[in-house]
Coordinates of C-alpha atoms and ligand atoms in Angstrom, one line a residue:
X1 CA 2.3 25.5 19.5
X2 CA 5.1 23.8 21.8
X3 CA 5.2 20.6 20.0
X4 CA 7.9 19.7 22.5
X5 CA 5.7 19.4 25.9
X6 CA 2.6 18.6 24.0
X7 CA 4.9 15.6 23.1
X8 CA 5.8 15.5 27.0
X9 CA 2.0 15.5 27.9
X10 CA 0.9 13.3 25.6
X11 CA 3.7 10.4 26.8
X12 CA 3.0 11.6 30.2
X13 CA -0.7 11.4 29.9
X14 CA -2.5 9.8 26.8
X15 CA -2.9 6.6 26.1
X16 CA -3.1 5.9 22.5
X17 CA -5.0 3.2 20.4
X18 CA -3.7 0.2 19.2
X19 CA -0.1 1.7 19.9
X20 CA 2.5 -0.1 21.5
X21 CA 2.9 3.1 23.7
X22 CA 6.3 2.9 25.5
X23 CA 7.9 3.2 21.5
X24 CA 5.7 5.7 20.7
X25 CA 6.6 7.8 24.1
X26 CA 10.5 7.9 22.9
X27 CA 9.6 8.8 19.7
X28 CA 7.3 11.5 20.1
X29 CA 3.8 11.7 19.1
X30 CA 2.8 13.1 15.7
X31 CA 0.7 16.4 16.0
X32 CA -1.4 16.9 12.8
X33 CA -2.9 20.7 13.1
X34 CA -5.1 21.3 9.6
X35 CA -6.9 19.6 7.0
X36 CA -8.3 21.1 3.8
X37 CA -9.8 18.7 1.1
X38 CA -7.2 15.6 0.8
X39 CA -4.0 17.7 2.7
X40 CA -3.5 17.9 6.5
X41 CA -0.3 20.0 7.9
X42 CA 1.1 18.8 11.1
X43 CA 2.5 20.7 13.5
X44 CA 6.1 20.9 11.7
X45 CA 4.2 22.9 8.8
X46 CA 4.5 19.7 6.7
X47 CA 1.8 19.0 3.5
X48 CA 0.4 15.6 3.9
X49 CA -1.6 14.4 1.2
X50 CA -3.8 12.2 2.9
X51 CA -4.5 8.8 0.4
X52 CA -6.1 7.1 3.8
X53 CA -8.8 9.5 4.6
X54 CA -8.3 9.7 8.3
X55 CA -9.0 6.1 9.1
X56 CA -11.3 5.0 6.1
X57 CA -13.8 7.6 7.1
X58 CA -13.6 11.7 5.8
X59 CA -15.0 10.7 2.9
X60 CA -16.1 14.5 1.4
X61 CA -12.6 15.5 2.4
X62 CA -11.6 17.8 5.2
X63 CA -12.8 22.0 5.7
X64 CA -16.3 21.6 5.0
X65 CA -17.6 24.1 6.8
X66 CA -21.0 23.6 6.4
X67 CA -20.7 20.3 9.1
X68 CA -19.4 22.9 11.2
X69 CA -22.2 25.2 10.9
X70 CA -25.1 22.9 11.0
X71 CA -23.3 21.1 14.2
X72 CA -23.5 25.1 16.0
X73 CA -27.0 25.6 14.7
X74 CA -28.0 22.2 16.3
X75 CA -26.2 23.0 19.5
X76 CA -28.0 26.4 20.1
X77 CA -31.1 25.1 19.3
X78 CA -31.3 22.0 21.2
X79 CA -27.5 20.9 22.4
X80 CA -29.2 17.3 23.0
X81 CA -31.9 15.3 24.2
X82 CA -32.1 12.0 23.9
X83 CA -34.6 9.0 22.3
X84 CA -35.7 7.2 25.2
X85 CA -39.1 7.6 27.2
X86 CA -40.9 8.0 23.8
X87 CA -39.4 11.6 22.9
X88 CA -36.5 12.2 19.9
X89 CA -35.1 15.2 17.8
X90 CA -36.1 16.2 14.2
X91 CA -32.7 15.6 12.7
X92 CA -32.7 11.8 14.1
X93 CA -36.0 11.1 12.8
X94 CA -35.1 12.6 9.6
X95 CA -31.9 10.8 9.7
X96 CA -33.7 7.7 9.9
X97 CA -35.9 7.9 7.1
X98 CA -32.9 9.6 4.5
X99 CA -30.9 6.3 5.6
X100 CA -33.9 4.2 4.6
X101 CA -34.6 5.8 1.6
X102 CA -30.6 5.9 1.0
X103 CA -30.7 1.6 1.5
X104 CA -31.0 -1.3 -1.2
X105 CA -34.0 -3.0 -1.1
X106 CA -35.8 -3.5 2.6
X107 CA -33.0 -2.3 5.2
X108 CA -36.0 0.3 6.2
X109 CA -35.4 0.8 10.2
X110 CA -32.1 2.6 12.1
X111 CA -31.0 1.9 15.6
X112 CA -28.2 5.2 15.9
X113 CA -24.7 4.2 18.4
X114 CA -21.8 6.5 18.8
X115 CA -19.7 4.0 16.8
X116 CA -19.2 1.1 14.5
X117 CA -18.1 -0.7 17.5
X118 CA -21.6 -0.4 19.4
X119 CA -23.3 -0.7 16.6
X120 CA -22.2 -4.3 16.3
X121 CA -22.4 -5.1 19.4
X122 CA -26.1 -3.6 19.3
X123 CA -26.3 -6.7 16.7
X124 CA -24.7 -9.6 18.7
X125 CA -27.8 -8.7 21.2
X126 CA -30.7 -7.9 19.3
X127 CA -30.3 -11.2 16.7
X128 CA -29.8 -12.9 19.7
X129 CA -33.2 -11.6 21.0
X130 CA -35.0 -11.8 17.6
X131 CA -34.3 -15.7 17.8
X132 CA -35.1 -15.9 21.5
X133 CA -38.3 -14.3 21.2
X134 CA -39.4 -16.7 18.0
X135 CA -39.2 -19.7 20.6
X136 CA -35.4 -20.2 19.6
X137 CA -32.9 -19.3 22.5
X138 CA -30.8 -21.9 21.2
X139 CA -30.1 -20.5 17.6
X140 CA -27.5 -17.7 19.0
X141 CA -24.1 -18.6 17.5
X142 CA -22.8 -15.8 15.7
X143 CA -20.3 -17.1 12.7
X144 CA -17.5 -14.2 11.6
X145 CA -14.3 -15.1 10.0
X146 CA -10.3 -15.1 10.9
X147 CA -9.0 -11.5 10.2
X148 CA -12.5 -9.7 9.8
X149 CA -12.5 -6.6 12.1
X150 CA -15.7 -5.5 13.5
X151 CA -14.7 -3.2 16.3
X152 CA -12.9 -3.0 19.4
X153 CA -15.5 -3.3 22.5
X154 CA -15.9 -7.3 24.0
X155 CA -18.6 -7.8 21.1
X156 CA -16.9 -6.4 18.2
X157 CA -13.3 -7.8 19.1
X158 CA -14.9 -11.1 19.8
X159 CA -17.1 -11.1 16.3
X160 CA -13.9 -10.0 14.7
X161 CA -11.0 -12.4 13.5
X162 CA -8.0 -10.5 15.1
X163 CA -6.0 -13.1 16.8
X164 CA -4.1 -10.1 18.6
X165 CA -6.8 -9.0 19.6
X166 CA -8.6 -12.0 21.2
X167 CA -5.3 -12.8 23.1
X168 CA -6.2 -9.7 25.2
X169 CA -9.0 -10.1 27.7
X170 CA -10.1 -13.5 27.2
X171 CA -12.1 -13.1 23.8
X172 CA -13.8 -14.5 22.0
X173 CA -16.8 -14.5 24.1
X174 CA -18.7 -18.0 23.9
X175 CA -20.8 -19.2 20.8
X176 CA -19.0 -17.2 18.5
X177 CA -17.5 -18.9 15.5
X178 CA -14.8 -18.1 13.0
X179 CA -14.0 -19.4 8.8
X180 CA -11.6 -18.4 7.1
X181 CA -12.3 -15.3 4.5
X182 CA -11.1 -15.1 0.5
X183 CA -7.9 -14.0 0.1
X184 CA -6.7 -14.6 -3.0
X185 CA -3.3 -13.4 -2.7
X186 CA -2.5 -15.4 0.2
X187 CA -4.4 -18.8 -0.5
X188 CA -6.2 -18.4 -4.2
X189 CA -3.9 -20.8 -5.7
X190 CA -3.9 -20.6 -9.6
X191 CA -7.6 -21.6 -9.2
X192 CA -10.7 -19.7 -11.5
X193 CA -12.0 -16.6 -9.3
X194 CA -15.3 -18.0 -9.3
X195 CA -14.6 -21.0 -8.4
X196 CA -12.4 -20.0 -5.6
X197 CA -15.3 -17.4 -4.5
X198 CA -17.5 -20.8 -3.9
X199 CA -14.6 -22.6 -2.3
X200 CA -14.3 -19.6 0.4
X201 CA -18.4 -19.2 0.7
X202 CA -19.0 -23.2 1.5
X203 CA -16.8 -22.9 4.4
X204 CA -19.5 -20.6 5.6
X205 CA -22.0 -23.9 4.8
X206 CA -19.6 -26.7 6.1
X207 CA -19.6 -24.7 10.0
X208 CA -22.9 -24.2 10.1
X209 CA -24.0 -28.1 9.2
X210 CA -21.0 -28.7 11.4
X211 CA -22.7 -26.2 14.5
X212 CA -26.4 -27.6 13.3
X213 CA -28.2 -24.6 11.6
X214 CA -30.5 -24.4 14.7
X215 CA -28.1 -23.0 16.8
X216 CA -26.3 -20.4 13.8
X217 CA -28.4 -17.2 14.8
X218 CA -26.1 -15.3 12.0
X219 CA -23.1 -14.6 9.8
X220 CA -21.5 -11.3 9.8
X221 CA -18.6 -10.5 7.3
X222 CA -17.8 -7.0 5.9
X223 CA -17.7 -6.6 2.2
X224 CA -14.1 -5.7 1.6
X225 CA -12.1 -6.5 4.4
X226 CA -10.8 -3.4 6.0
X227 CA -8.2 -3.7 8.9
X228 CA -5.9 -6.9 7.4
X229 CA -5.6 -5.5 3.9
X230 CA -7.9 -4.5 2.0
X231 CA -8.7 -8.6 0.9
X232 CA -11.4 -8.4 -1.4
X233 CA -13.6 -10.9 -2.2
X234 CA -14.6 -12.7 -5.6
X235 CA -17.3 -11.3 -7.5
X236 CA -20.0 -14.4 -6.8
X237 CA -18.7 -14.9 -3.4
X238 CA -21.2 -12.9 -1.3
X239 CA -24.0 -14.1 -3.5
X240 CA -22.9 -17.5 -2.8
X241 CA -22.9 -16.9 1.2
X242 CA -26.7 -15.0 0.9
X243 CA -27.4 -18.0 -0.8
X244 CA -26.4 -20.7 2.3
X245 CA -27.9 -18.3 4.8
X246 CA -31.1 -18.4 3.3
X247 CA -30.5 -22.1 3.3
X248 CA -30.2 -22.2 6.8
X249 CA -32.1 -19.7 7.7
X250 CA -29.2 -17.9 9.0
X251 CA -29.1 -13.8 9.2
X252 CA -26.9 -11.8 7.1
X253 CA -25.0 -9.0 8.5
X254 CA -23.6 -6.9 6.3
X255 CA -20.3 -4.9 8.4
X256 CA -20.2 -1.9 6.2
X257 CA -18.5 0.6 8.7
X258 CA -15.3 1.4 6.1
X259 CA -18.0 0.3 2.3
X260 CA -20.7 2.5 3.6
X261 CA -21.0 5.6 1.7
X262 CA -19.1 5.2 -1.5
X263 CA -16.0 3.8 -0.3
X264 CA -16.4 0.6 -2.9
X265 CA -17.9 2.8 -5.9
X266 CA -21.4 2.0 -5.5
X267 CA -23.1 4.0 -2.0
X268 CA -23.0 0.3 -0.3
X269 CA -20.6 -2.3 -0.5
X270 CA -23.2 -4.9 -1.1
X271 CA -24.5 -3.1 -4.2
X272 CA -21.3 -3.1 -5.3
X273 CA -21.7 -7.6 -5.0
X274 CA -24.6 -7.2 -5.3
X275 CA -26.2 -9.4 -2.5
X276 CA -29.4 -8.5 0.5
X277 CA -27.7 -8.6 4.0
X278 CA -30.9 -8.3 6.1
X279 CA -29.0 -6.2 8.7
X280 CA -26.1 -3.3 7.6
X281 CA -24.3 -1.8 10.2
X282 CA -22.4 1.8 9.8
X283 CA -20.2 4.2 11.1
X284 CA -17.2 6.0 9.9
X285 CA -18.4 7.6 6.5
X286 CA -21.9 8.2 7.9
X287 CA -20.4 11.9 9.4
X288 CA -17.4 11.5 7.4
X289 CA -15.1 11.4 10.5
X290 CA -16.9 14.9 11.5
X291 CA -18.3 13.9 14.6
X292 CA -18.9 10.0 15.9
X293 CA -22.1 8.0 14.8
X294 CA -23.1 4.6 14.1
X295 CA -25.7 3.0 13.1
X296 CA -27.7 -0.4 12.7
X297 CA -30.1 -0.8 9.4
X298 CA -32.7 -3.6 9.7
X299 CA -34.6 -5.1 7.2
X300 CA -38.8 -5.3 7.8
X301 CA -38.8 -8.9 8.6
X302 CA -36.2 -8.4 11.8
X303 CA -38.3 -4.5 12.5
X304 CA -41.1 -6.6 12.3
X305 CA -40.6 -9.1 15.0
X306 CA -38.7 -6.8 17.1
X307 CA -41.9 -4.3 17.1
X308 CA -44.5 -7.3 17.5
X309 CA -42.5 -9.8 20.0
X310 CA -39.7 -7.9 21.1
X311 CA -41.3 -6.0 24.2
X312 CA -39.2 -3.2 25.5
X313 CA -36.2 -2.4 23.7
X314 CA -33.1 -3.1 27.1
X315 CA -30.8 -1.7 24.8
X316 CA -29.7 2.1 24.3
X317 CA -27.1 4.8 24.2
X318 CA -27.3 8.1 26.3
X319 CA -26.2 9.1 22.8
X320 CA -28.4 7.1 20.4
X321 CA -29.4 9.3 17.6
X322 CA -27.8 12.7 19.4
X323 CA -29.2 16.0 17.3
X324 CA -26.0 16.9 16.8
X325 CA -24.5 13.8 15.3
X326 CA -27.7 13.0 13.1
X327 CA -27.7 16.8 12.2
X328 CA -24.1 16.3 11.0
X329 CA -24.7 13.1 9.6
X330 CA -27.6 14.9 7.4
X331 CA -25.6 17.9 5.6
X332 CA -23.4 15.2 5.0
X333 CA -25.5 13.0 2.9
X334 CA -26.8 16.1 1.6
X335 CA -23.6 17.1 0.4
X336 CA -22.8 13.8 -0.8
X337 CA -26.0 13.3 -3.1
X338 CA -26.0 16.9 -4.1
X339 CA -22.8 17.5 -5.2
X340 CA -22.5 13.8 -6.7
X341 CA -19.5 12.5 -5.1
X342 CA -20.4 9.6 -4.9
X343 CA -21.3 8.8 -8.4
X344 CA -18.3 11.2 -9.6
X345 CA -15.8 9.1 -7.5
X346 CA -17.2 5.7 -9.2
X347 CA -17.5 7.1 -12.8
X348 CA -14.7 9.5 -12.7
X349 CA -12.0 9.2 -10.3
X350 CA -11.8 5.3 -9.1
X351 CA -10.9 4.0 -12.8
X352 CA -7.9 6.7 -13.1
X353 CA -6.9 5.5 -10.0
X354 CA -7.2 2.1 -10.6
X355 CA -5.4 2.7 -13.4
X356 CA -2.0 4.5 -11.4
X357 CA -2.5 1.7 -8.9
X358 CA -2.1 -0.9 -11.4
X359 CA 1.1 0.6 -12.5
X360 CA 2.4 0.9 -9.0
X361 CA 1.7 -3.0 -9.3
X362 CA 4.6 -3.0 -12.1
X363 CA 7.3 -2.2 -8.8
X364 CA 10.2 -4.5 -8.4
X365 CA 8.5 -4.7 -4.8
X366 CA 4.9 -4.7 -5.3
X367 CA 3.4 -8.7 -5.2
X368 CA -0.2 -7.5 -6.2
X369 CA -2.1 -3.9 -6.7
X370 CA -5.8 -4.7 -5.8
X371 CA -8.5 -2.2 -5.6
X372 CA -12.4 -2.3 -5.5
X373 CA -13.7 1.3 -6.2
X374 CA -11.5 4.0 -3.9
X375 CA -10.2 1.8 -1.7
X376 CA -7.3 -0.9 -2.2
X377 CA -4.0 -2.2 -1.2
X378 CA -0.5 -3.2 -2.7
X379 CA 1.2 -6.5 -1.4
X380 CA 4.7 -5.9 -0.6
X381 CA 7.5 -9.0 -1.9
X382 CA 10.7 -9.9 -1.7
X383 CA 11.0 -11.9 -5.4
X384 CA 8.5 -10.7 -7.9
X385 CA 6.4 -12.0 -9.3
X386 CA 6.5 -14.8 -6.3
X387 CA 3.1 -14.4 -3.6
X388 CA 5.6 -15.7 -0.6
X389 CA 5.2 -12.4 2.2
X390 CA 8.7 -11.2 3.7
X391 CA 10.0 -13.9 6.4
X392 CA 9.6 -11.3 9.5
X393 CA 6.0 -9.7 8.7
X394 CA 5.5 -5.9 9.0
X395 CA 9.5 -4.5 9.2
X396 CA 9.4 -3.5 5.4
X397 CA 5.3 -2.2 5.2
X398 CA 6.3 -0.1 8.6
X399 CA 9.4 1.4 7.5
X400 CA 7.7 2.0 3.3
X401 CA 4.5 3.8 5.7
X402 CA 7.7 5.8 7.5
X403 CA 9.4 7.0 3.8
X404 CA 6.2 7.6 2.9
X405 CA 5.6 10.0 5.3
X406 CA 8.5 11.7 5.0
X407 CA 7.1 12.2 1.3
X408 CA 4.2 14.2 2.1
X409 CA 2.5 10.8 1.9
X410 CA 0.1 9.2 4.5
X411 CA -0.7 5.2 3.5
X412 CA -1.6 3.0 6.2
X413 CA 0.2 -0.4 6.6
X414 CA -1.2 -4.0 8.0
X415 CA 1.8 -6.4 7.9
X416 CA 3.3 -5.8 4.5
X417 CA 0.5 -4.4 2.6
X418 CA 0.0 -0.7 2.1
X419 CA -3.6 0.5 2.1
X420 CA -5.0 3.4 0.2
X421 CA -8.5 4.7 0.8
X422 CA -8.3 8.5 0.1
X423 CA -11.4 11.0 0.5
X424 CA -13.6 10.4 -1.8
X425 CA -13.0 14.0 -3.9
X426 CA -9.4 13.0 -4.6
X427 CA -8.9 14.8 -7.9
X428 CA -6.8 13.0 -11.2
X429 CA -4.4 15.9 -10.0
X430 CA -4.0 14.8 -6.7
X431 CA -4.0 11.2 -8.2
X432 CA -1.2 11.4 -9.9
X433 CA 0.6 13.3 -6.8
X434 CA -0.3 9.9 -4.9
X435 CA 1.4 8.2 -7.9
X436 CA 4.8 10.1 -7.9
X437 CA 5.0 10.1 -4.1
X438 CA 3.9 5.9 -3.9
X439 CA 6.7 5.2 -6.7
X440 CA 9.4 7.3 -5.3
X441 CA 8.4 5.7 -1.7
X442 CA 8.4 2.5 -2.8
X443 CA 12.0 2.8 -4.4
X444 CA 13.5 4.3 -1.7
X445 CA 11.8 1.0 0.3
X446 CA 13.2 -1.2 -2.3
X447 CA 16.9 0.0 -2.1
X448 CA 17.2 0.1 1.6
X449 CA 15.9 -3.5 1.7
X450 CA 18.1 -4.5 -1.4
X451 CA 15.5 -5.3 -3.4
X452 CA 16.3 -6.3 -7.0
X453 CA 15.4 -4.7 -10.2
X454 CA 15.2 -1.0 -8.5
Ligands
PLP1 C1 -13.7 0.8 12.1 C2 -14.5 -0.4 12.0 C3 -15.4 -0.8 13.0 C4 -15.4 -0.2 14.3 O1 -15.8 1.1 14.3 P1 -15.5 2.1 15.5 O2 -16.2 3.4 15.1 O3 -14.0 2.3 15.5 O4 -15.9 1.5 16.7 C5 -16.2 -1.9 12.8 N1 -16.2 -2.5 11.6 C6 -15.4 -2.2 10.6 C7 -15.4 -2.9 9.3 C8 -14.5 -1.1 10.8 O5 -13.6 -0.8 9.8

């Protein structure tokens, strides 16, 4: 491979994601080549152990070659047809019905995207037209909260909190709302968690008596939040929001695109708090990063008046429910639930690495080592044990991500915190690999920034 003019092309060429794309054209682009369970090798021939799973998603690890196989089967059997004009493939129908069977309680009906992204903006119109058809056009404010991260097309940026984001292309779109989310480390004060968890879910009750509940269509949050930091919430606090939407008579969407499929422990994140969003939408661990899929789960009170007031459906894909994705998304599942990684990961795995998280916690520059499950974050500081963030945000989480790297180490950094969510068949070996290569990272952070105590 000429990583050179690949480098060339790409600046020439390619523009990237969320990438401020002039830097990265002088630096060079990154070229990863391989990936075998937790590892990927970049073009250099470098080892990467992996602790962020692609971007939240390869959750049974990398070289399965079974998602390979059952993607070329699909292909020479039927490379794609499509579920409009009453036709659909086996493997979407089938997908359907495991995700049904897969869901807590009622969340009994899939509408299949190509992403998370579509799939909530499949939500923004179809709660819209669930209200509208139940002789309530006016109930169709959607209520998200500042930093959430649902997605980057105009309905998923604008449901999302991301002020960045909103700043570019006039978003948020009109009759969406915003509260602000838990975050303990950054506004919990030295109050109880419970109580705080109450605090954070009446904001959710103040905007909508604020708004009048007849014109709040729903509330959308995810779980965990993802993209900021890894914030997670207090145990009670999405009980305590189900609790005001039923109220009010407000829908519940439940963002699980990053919690879906065993990323908190439990298979959903709102097992793991335990709480009954009538609407779930997923992505990322669905395929496991394999190939791209999303999907909507209803419950059979929203199926309901969709199938008996909706009339037709104006909403659709070219690639909703594709045979190939669904097939993928199948031998998946089927390797999940088979070979028990999911309950492994939870029983096994997440409290050794809760554990070795925790004691990265103990670092001179480490303000707080949370985690729910296989996914969590630690908060970088200036003055241990103080909460107080670094006065220019982002300089020392962008160059600890950088050291990390050159580790063999790949953590993701938001602002100042670095986020871990490895594939979900990280072994206690590779663990304590993560460990060794977080602590050494961290110290070689620490003294470049003259951090005390290192
Ligand atoms: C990644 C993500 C999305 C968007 O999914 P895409 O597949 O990138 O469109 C939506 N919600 C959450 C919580 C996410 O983490």
């Amino acid at each position: 491979m000429d990583i050179r003019e690949l480098q060339r092309l790409d600046a020439a060429h390619h523009l990237h994601p969320f990438n401020d794309n002039a830097a990265l054209a002088k630096r060079g682009t990154r070229l990863l080549t391989r990936g075998e369970g937790c590892h990927v090798w970049d073009a250099d021939g470098n080892r990467l152990l992996d602790a962020f799973a692609g971007l939240w998603c390869v959750n049974v690890g990398y070289g399965r070659r079974e998602l390979g196989e059952v993607a070329a089967k699909q292909m020479q059997d039927l490379a794609y047809y499509n579920s409009f004009f009453q036709c659909t493939t086996e493997p979407t129908v089938r997908l359907a019905a495991k995700l049904a069977e897969l869901m807590p309680h009622d969340l009994n009906h899939a509408f299949f995207t190509n992403s998370g992204s579509e799939a909530n903006d499949t939500i923004l119109r179809m709660v819209r037209h669930f209200w509208a058809v139940q002789d309530k056009p006016r109930k169709n404010i959607f209520i998200g909260r500042h930093n959430g991260y649902h997605g980057s097309t105009v309905a998923g940026a604008s449901l999302g909190g991301m002020k960045g984001m909103h700043k570019q292309g006039g978003l948020p779109i009109p009759d969406i709302h915003h509260i602000d989310p838990p975050f303990w480390f950054g506004d919990g004060g030295d109050l109880p968690e419970e109580e705080y968890g109450r605090i954070c879910a009446q904001r959710l009750e103040d905007k909508i008596l604020e708004l009048g509940a007849d014109r709040v269509a729903a509330f959308i949050g995810e779980p965990v939040m993802g993209a900021i930091g890894v914030w997670i919430p207090p145990r009670n606090y999405w009980q305590e929001i189900e609790k005001i939407c039923r109220r009010h008579d407000v829908l519940l969407v439940a963002d699980e695109v990053i919690c879906g499929f065993g990323r908190t422990g439990e298979w959903f994140g709102a097992q793991t708090f335990d709480f009954r969003p009538d609407i779930m939408t997923l992505a990322k661990g669905i395929t496991s990063g394999y190939i791209p899929l999303g999907a909507v789960m209803f419950n059979d009170r929203v199926a309901e008046v969709l199938a008996t007031r909706g009339g037709e459906l104006a909403h659709g894909y070219t690639y909703s429910g594709h045979p190939v994705c669904t097939a993928v998304a199948l031998e998946n599942i089927r390797i999940l639930q088979e070979e028990g990684i999911v309950e492994r990961a939870r029983d096994h795995v997440a409290p050794y690495l809760a554990q070795r998280w925790r004691e990265l916690g103990e670092h001179p520059l480490v303000g707080e080592a949370r985690i729910v499950g296989m996914v969590g974050a630690l908060e970088l500081v200036p003055d241990k044990p103080g909460r107080r963030g670094f006065a220019e945000k982002g300089v020392v989480g962008t160059r600890c991500r950088d050291i990390a790297l050159a580790n063999g180490l790949i953590l993701r950094a938001t602002n100042d915190a670095m986020l871990l969510s490895p594939p979900l068949v990280i072994t206690r070996e590779e663990v304590d690999e993560l460990f060794g290569k977080a602590w050494k990272s961290l110290d070689m952070t620490a003294r470049e920034f003259g951090i005390a105590g290192v």
